[in-house]
PDB file of C-alpha atoms and ligand atoms in Angstrom:
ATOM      1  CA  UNK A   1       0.000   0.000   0.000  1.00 78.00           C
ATOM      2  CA  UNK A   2       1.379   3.372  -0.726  1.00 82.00           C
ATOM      3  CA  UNK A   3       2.559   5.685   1.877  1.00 94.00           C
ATOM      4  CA  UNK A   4       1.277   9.292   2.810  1.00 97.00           C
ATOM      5  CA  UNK A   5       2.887  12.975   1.880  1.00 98.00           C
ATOM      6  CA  UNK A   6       1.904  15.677   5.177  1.00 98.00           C
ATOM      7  CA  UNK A   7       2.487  18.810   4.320  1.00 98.00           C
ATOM      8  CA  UNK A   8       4.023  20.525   7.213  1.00 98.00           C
ATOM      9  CA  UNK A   9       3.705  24.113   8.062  1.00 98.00           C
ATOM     10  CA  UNK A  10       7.273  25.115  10.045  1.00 98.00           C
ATOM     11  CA  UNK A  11       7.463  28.929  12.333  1.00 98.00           C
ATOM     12  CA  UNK A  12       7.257  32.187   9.949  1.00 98.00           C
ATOM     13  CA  UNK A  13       9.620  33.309  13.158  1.00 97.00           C
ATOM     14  CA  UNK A  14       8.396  32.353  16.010  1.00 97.00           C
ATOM     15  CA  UNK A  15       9.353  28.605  17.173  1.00 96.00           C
ATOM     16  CA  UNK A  16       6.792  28.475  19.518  1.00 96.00           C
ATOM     17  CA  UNK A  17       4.256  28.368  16.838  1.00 98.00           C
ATOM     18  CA  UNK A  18       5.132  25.043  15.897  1.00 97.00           C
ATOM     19  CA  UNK A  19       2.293  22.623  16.574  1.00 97.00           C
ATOM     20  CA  UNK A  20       1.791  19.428  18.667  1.00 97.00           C
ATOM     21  CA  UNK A  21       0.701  17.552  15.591  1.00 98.00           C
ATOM     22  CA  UNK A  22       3.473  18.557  13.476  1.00 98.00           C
ATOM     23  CA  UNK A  23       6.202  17.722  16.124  1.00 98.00           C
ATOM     24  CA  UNK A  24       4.365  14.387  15.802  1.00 98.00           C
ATOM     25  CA  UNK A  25       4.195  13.857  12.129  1.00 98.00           C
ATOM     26  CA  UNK A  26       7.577  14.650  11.739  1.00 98.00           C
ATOM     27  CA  UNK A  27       8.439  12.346  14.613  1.00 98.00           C
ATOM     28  CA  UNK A  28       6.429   9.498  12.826  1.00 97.00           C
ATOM     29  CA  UNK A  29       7.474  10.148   9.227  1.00 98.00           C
ATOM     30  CA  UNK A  30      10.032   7.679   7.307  1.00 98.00           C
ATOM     31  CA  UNK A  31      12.119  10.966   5.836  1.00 98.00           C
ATOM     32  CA  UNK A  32      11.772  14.742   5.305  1.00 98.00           C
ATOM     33  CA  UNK A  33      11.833  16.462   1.942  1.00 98.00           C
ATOM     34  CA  UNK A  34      13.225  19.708   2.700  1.00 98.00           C
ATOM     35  CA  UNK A  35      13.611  22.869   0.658  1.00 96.00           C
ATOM     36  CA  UNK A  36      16.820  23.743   2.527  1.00 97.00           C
ATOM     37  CA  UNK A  37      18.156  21.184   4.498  1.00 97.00           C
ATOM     38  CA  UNK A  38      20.322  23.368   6.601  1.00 97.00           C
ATOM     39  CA  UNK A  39      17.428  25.307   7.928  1.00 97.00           C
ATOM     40  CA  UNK A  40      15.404  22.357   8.702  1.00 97.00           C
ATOM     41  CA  UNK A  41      18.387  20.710  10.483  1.00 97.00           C
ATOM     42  CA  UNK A  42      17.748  23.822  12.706  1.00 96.00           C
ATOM     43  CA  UNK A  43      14.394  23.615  13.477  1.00 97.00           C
ATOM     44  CA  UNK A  44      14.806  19.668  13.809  1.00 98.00           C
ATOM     45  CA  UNK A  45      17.557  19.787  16.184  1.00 97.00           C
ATOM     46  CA  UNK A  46      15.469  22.735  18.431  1.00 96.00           C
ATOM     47  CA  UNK A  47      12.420  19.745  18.389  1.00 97.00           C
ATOM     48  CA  UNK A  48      15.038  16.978  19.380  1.00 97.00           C
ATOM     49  CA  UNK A  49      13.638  15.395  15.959  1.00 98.00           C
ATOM     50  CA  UNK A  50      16.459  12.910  14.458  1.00 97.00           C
ATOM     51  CA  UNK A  51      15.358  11.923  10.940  1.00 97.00           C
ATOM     52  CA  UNK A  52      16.499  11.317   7.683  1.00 97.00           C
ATOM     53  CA  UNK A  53      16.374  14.335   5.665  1.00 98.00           C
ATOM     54  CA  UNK A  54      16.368  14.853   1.614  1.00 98.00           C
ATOM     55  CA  UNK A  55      16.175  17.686  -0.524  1.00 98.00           C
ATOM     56  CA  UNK A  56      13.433  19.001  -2.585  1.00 98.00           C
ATOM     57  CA  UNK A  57      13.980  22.310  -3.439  1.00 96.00           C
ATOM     58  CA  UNK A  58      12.881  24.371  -7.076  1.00 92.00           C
ATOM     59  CA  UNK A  59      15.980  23.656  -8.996  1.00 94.00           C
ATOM     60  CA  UNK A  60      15.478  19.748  -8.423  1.00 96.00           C
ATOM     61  CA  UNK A  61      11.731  19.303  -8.022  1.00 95.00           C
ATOM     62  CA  UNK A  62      11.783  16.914 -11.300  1.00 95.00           C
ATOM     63  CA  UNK A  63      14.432  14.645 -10.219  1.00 97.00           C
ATOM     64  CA  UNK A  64      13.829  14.698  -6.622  1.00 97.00           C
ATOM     65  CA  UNK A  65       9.950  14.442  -6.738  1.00 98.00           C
ATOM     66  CA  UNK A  66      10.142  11.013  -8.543  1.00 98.00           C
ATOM     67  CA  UNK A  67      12.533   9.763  -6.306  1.00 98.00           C
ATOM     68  CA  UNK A  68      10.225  10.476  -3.305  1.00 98.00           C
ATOM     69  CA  UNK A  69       7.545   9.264  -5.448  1.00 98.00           C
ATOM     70  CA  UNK A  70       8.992   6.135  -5.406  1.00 98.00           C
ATOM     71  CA  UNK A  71       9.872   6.046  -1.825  1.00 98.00           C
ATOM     72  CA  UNK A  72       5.978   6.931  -1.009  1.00 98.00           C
ATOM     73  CA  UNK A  73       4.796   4.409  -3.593  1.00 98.00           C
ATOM     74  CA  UNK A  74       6.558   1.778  -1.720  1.00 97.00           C
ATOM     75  CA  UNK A  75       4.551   2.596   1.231  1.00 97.00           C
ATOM     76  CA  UNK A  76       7.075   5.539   3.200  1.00 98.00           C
ATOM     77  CA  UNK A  77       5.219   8.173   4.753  1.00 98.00           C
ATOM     78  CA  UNK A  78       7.118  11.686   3.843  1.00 98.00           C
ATOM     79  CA  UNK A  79       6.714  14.989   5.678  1.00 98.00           C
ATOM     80  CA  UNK A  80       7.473  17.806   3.536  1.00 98.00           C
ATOM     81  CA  UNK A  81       8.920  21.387   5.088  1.00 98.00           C
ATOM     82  CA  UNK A  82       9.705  24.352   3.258  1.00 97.00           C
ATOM     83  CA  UNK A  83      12.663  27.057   4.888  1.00 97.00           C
ATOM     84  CA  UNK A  84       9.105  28.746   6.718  1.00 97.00           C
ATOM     85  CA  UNK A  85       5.629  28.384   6.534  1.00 98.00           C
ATOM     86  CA  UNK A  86       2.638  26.621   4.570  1.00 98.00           C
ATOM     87  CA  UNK A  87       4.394  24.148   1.824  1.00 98.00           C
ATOM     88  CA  UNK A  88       3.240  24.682  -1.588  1.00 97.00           C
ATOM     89  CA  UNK A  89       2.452  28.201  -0.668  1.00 97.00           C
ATOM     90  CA  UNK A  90       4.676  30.374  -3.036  1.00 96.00           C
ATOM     91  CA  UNK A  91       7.203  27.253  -2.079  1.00 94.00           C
ATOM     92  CA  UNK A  92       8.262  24.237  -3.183  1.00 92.00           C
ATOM     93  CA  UNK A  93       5.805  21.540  -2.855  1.00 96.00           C
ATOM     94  CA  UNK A  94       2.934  21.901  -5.471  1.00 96.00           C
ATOM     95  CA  UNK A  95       4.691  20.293  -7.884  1.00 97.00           C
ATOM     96  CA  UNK A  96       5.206  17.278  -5.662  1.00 98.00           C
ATOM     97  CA  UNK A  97       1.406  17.446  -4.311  1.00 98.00           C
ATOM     98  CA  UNK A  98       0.068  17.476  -8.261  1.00 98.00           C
ATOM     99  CA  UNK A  99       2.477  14.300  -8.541  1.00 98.00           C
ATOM    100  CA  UNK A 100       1.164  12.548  -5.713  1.00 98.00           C
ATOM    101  CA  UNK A 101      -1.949  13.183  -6.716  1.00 97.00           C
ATOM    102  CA  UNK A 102      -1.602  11.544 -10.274  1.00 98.00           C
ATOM    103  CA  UNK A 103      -0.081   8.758  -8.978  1.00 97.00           C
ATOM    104  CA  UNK A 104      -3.189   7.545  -6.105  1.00 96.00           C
ATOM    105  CA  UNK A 105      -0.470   8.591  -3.353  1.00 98.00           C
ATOM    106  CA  UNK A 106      -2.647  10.404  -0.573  1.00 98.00           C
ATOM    107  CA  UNK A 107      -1.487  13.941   0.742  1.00 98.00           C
ATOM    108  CA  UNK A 108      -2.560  15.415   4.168  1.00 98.00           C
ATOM    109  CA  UNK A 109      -1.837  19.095   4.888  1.00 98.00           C
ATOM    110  CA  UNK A 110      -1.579  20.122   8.283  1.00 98.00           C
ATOM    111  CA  UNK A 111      -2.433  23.539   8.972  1.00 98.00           C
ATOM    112  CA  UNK A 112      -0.183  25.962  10.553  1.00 98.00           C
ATOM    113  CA  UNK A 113       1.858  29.423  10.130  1.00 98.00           C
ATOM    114  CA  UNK A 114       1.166  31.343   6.603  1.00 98.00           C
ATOM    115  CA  UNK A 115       2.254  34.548   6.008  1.00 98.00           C
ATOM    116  CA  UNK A 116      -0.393  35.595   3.732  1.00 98.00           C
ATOM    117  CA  UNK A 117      -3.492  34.500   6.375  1.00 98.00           C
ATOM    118  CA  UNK A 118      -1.556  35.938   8.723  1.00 98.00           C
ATOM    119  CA  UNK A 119      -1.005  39.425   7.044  1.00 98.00           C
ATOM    120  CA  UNK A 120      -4.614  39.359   5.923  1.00 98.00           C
ATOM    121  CA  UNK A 121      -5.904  38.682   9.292  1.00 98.00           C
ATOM    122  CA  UNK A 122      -4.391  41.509  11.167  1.00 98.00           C
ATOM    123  CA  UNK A 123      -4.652  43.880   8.122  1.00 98.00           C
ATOM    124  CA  UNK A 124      -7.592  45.882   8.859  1.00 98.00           C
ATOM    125  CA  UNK A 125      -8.977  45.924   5.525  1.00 98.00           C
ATOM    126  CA  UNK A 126     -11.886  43.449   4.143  1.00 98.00           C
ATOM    127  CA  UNK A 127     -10.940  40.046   4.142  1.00 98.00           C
ATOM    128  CA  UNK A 128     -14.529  38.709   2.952  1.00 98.00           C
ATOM    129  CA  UNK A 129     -13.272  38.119  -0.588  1.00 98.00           C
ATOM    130  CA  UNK A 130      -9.057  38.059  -1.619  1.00 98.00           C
ATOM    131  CA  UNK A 131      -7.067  37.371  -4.107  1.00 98.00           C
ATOM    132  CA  UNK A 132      -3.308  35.922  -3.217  1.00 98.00           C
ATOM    133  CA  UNK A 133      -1.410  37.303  -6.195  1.00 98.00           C
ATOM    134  CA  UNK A 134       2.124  35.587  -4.510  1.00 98.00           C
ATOM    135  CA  UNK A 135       5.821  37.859  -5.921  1.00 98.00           C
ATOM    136  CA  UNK A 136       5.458  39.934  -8.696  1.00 98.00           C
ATOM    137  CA  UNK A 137       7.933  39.198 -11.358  1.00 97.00           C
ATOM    138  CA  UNK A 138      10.732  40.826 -11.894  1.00 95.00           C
ATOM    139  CA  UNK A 139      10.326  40.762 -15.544  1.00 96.00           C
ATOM    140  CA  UNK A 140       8.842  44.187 -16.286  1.00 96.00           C
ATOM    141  CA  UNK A 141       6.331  43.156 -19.169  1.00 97.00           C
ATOM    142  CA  UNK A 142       5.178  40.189 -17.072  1.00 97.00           C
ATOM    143  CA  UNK A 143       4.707  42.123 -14.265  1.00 97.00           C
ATOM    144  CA  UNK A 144       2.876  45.428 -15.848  1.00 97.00           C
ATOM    145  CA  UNK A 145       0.598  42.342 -17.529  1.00 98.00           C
ATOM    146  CA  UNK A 146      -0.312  41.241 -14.380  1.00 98.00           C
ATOM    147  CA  UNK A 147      -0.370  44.551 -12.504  1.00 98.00           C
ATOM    148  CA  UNK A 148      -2.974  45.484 -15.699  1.00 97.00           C
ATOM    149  CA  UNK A 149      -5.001  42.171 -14.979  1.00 97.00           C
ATOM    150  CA  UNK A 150      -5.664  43.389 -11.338  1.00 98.00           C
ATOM    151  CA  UNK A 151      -6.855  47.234 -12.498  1.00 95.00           C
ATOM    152  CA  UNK A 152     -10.699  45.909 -12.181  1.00 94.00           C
ATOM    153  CA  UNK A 153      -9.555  43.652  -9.015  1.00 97.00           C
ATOM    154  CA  UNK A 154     -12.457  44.465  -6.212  1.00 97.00           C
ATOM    155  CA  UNK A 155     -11.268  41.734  -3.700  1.00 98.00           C
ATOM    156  CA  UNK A 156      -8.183  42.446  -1.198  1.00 98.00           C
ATOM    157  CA  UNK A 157      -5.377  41.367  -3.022  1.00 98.00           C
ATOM    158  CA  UNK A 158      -2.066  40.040  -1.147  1.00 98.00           C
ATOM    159  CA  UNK A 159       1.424  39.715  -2.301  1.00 98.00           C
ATOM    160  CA  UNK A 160       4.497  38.648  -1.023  1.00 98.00           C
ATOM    161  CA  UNK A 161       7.629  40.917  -1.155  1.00 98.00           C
ATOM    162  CA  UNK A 162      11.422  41.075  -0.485  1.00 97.00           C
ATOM    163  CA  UNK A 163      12.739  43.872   1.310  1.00 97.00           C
ATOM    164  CA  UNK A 164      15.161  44.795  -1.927  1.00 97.00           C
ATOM    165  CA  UNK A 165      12.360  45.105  -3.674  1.00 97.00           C
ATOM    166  CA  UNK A 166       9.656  46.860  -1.741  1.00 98.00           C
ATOM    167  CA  UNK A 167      10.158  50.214  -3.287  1.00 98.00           C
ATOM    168  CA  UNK A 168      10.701  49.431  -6.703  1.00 97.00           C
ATOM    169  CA  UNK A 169       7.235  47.409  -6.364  1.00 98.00           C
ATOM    170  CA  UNK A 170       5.677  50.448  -3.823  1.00 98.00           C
ATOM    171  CA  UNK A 171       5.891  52.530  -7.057  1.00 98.00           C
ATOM    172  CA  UNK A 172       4.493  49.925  -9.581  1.00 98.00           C
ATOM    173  CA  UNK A 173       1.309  49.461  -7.313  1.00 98.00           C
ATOM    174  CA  UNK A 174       1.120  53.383  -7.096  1.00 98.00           C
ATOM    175  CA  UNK A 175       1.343  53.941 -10.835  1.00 97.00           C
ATOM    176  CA  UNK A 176      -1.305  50.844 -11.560  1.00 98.00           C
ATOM    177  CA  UNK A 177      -3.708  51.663  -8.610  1.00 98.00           C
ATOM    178  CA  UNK A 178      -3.165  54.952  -7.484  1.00 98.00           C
ATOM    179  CA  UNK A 179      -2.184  57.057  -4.465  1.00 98.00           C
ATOM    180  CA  UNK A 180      -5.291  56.496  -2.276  1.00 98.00           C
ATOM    181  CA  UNK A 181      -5.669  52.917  -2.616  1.00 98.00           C
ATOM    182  CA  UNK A 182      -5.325  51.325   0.890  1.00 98.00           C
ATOM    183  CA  UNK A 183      -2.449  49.304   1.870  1.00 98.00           C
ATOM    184  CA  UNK A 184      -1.135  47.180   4.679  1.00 98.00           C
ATOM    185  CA  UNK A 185       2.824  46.527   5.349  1.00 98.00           C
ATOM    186  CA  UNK A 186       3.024  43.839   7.207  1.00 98.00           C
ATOM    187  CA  UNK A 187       6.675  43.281   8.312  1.00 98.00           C
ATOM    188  CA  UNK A 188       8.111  40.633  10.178  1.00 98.00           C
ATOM    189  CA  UNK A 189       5.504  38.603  11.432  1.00 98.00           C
ATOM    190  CA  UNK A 190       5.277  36.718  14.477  1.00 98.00           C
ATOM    191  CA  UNK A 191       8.587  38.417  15.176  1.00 98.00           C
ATOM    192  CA  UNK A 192       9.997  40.624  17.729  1.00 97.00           C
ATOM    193  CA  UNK A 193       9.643  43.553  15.189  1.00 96.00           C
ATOM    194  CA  UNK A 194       6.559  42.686  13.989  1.00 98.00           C
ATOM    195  CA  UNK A 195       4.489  45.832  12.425  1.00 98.00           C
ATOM    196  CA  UNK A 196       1.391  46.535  10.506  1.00 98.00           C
ATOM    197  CA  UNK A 197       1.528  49.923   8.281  1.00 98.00           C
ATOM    198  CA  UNK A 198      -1.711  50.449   7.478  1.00 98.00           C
ATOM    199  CA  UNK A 199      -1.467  53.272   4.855  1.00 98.00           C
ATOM    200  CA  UNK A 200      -2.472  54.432   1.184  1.00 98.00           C
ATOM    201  CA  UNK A 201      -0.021  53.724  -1.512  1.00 98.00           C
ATOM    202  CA  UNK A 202       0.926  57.610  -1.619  1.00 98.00           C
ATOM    203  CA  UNK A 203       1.648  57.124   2.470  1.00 98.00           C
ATOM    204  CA  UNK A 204       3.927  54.159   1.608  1.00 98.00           C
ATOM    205  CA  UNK A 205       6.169  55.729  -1.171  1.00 98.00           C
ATOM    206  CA  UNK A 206       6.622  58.674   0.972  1.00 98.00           C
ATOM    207  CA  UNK A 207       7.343  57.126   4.172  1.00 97.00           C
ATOM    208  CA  UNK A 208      10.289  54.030   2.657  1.00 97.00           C
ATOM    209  CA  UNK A 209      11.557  57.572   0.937  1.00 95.00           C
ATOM    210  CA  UNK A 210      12.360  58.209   4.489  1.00 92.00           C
ATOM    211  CA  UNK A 211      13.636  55.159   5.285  1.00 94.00           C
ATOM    212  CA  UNK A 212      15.009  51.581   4.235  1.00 96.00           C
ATOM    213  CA  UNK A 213      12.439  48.616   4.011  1.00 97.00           C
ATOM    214  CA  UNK A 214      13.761  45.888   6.778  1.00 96.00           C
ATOM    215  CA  UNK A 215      12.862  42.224   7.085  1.00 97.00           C
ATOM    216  CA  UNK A 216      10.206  39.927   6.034  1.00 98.00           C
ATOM    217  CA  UNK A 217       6.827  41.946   4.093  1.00 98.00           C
ATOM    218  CA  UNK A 218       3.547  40.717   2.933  1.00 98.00           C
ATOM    219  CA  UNK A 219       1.501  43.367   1.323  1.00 98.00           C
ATOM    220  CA  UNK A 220      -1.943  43.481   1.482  1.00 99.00           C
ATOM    221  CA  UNK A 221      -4.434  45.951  -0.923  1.00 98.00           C
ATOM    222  CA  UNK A 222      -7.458  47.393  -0.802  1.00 98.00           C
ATOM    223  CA  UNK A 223      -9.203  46.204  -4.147  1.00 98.00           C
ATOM    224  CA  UNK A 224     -11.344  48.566  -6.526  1.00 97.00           C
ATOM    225  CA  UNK A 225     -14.347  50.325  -5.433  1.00 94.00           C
ATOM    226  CA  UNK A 226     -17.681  48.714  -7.358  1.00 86.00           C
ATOM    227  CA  UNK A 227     -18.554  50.654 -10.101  1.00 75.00           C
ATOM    228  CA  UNK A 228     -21.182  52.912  -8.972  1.00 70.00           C
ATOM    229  CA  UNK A 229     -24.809  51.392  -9.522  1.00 67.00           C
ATOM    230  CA  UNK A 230     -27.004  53.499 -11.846  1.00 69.00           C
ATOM    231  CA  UNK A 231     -30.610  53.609 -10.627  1.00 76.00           C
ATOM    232  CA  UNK A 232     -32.759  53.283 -13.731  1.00 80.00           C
ATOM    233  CA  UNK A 233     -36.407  53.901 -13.663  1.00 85.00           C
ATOM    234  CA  UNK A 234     -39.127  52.380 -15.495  1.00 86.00           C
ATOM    235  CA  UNK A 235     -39.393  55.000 -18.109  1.00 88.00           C
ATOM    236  CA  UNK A 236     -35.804  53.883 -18.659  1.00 86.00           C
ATOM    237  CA  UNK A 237     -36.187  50.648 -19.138  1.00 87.00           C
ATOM    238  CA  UNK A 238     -38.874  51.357 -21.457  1.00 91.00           C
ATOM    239  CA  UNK A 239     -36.865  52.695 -23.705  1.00 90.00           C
ATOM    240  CA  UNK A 240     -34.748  50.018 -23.626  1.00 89.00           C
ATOM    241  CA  UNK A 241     -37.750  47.857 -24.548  1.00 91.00           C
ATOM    242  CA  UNK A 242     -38.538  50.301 -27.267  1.00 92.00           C
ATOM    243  CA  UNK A 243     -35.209  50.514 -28.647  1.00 88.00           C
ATOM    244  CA  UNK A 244     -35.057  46.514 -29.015  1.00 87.00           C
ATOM    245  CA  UNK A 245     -38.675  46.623 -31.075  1.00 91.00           C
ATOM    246  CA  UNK A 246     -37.062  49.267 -32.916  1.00 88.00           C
ATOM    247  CA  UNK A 247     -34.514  46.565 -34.036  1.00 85.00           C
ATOM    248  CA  UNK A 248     -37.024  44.465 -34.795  1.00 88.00           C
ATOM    249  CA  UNK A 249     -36.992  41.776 -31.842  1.00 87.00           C
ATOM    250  CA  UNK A 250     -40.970  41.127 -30.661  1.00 90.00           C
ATOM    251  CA  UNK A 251     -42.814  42.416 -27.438  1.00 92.00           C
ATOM    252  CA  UNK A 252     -41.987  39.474 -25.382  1.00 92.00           C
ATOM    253  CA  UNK A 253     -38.509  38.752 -26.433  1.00 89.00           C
ATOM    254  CA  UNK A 254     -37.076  42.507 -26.070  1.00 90.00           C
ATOM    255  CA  UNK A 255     -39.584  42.701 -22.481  1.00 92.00           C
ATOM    256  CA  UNK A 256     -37.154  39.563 -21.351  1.00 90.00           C
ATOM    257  CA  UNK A 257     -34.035  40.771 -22.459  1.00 86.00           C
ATOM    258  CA  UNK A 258     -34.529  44.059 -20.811  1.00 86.00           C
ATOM    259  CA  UNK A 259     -36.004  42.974 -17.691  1.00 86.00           C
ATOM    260  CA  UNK A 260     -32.817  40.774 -17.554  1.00 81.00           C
ATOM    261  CA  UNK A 261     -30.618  43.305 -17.954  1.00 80.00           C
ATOM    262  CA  UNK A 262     -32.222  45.414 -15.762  1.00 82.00           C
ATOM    263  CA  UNK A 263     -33.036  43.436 -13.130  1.00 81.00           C
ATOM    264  CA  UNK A 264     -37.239  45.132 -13.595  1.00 85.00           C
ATOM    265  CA  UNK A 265     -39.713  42.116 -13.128  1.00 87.00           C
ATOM    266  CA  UNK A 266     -40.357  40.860 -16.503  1.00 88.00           C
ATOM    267  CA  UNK A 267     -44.208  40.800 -16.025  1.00 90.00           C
ATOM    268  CA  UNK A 268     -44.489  44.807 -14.617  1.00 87.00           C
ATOM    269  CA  UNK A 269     -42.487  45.509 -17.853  1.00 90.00           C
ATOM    270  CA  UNK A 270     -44.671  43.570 -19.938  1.00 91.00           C
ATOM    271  CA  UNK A 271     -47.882  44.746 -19.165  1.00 91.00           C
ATOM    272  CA  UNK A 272     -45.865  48.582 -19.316  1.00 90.00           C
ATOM    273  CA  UNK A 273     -44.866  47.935 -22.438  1.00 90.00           C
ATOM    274  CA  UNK A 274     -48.516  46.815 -23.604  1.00 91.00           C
ATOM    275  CA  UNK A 275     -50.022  50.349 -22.346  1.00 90.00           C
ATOM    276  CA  UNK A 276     -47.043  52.462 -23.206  1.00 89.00           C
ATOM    277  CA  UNK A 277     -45.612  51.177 -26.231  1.00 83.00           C
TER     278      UNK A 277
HETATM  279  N1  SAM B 301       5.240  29.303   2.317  1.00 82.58           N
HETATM  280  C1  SAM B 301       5.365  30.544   3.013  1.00 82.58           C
HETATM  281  C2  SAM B 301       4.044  30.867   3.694  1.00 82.58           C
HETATM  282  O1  SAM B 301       3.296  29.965   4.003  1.00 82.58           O
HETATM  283  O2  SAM B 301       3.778  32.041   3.977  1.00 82.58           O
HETATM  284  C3  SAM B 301       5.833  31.676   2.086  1.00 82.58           C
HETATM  285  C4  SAM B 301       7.182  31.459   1.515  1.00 82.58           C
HETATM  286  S1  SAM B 301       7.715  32.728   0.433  1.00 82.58           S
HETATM  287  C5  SAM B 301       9.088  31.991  -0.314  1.00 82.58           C
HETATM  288  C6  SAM B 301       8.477  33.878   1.493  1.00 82.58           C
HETATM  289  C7  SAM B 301       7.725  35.203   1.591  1.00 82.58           C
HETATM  290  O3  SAM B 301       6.678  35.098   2.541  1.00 82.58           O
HETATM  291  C8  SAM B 301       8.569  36.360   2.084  1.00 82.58           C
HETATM  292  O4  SAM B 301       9.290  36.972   1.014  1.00 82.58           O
HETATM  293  C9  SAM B 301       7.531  37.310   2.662  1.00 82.58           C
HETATM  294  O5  SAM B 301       6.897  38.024   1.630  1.00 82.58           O
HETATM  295  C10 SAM B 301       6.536  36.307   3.250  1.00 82.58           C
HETATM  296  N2  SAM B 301       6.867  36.044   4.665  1.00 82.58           N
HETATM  297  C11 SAM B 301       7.340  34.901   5.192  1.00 82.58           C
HETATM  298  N3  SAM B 301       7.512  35.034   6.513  1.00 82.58           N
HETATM  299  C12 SAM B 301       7.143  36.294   6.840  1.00 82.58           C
HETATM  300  C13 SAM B 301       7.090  37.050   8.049  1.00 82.58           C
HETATM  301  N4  SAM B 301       7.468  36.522   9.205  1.00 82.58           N
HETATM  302  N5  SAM B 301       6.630  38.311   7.997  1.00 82.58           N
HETATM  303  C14 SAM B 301       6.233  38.850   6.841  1.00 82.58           C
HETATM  304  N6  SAM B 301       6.270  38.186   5.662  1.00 82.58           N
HETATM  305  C15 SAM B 301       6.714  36.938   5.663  1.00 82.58           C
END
């Protein structure tokens, strides 16, 4: 019988957010696929967790992933750990998930630390409805595409951000969405410096003009306002109605295709149309 992946969420800082059933499932796994060994040898060694660890990192997700296929096909049980937080979450470990799942190998997912629920959550602006957009690219066409596929965006959207690059990508976001759009810096979380700027994009350029990003950010943005909803009145959609016989559509097909577009009750605009029209 084939063996189980867990995906294992590891601190985004703070080792005490570590859970009891993670501590266990890496106690009970067969082997650890690691993005960076060295930095799970850490956190192992800080758990008093001995175990066999192998790497699984971007650069050898192909090669690696079948080979812990394989090991998981024979019936190992593998816990998977990226350098900090969810696996598979801007991180290593979707590829490997996908693979699993084409190949009838089950895959758990513990839940745990995640920067971008944990930015959102403490962010102050509506979390209802979001949109995790992950890095930007540092290719500038790909980027302004997708900066210019978010212009309509009404949900919060979240990215993730390196410090190097916060003001470079402070000013894209300004000159996409504006300098009153909303935004939340949320710098290293869980941390001892942990902060939440809660700002407009205007506010942000001006204050890192000041100053030098530092450690860890998630970036969280207001989305769009709705466009604003026009109030039509049944003289309006009337002439809707009359417009669409003018076209040459009949009564009761232009009546429905109004009343749909409108949102007017098909039968008040019907019998409207009969007096009226
Ligand atoms: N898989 C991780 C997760 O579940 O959040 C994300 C890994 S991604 C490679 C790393 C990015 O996550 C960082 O560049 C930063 O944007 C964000 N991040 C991770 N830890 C953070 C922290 N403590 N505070 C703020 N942002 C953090």
């Amino acid at each position: 019988m084939a063996g189980m992946l867990y995906l294992v969420p590891t601190p985004i800082g703070n080792l005490g957010d570590i859970s009891q059933r993670c501590r266990e499932t890496l106690e009970a796994a067969d082997f650890i696929a690691a993005e960076d060994t060295r930095v799970s040898l850490k956190l192992l060694n800080h758990l008093n967790i001995k175990k066999p660890l192998v790497s699984y990192y971007e650069h050898n997700r192909a090669e690696s992933g079948q080979r812990i296929l394989e090991r998981l096909l024979a019936g190992e049980t593998c816990a998977l750990v990226s350098d900090a937080g969810s696996p598979a979450i801007s991180d290593p470990g979707e590829d490997l998930v996908a693979l699993c799942a084409q190949n009838g190998v089950t895959v758990s997912a513990i839940p745990g630390p995640c920067a971008v629920i944990t930015a959102l959550s403490m962010s102050g602006l509506p979390t209802g409805r979001f949109t995790f957009e992950g890095f930007l690219s540092t290719n500038k066409k790909s980027r302004q595409e997708h900066l210019q596929s978010l212009a309509a965006e009404q949900r919060t959207m979240v990215f993730y951000e390196a410090p190097h690059k916060l003001t470079n990508t402070l000013n894209d976001l300004l000159a996409a969405f504006g300098p009153e759009r909303r935004i939340s810096l949320c710098r290293e979380l869980t941390k001892l410096h942990e902060e939440v700027i809660r700002t407009t994009l205007q506010g942000a350029v001006d204050y890192y003009r000041e100053q030098d990003p530092r450690g860890e950010y998630v970036l969280v943005l207001e989305g769009a306002a709705p466009p604003p909803v026009t109030e039509l009145t049944l003289e309006d959609a009337l002439s809707l109605v009359a417009e669409k016989l003018a076209q040459g559509l009949s009564r009761k097909d232009a009546v429905k295709l109004v009343a749909k577009e409108t949102g007017f009750a098909k039968n008040a605009l019907y019998d409207a149309a009969m007096k009226q029209l």
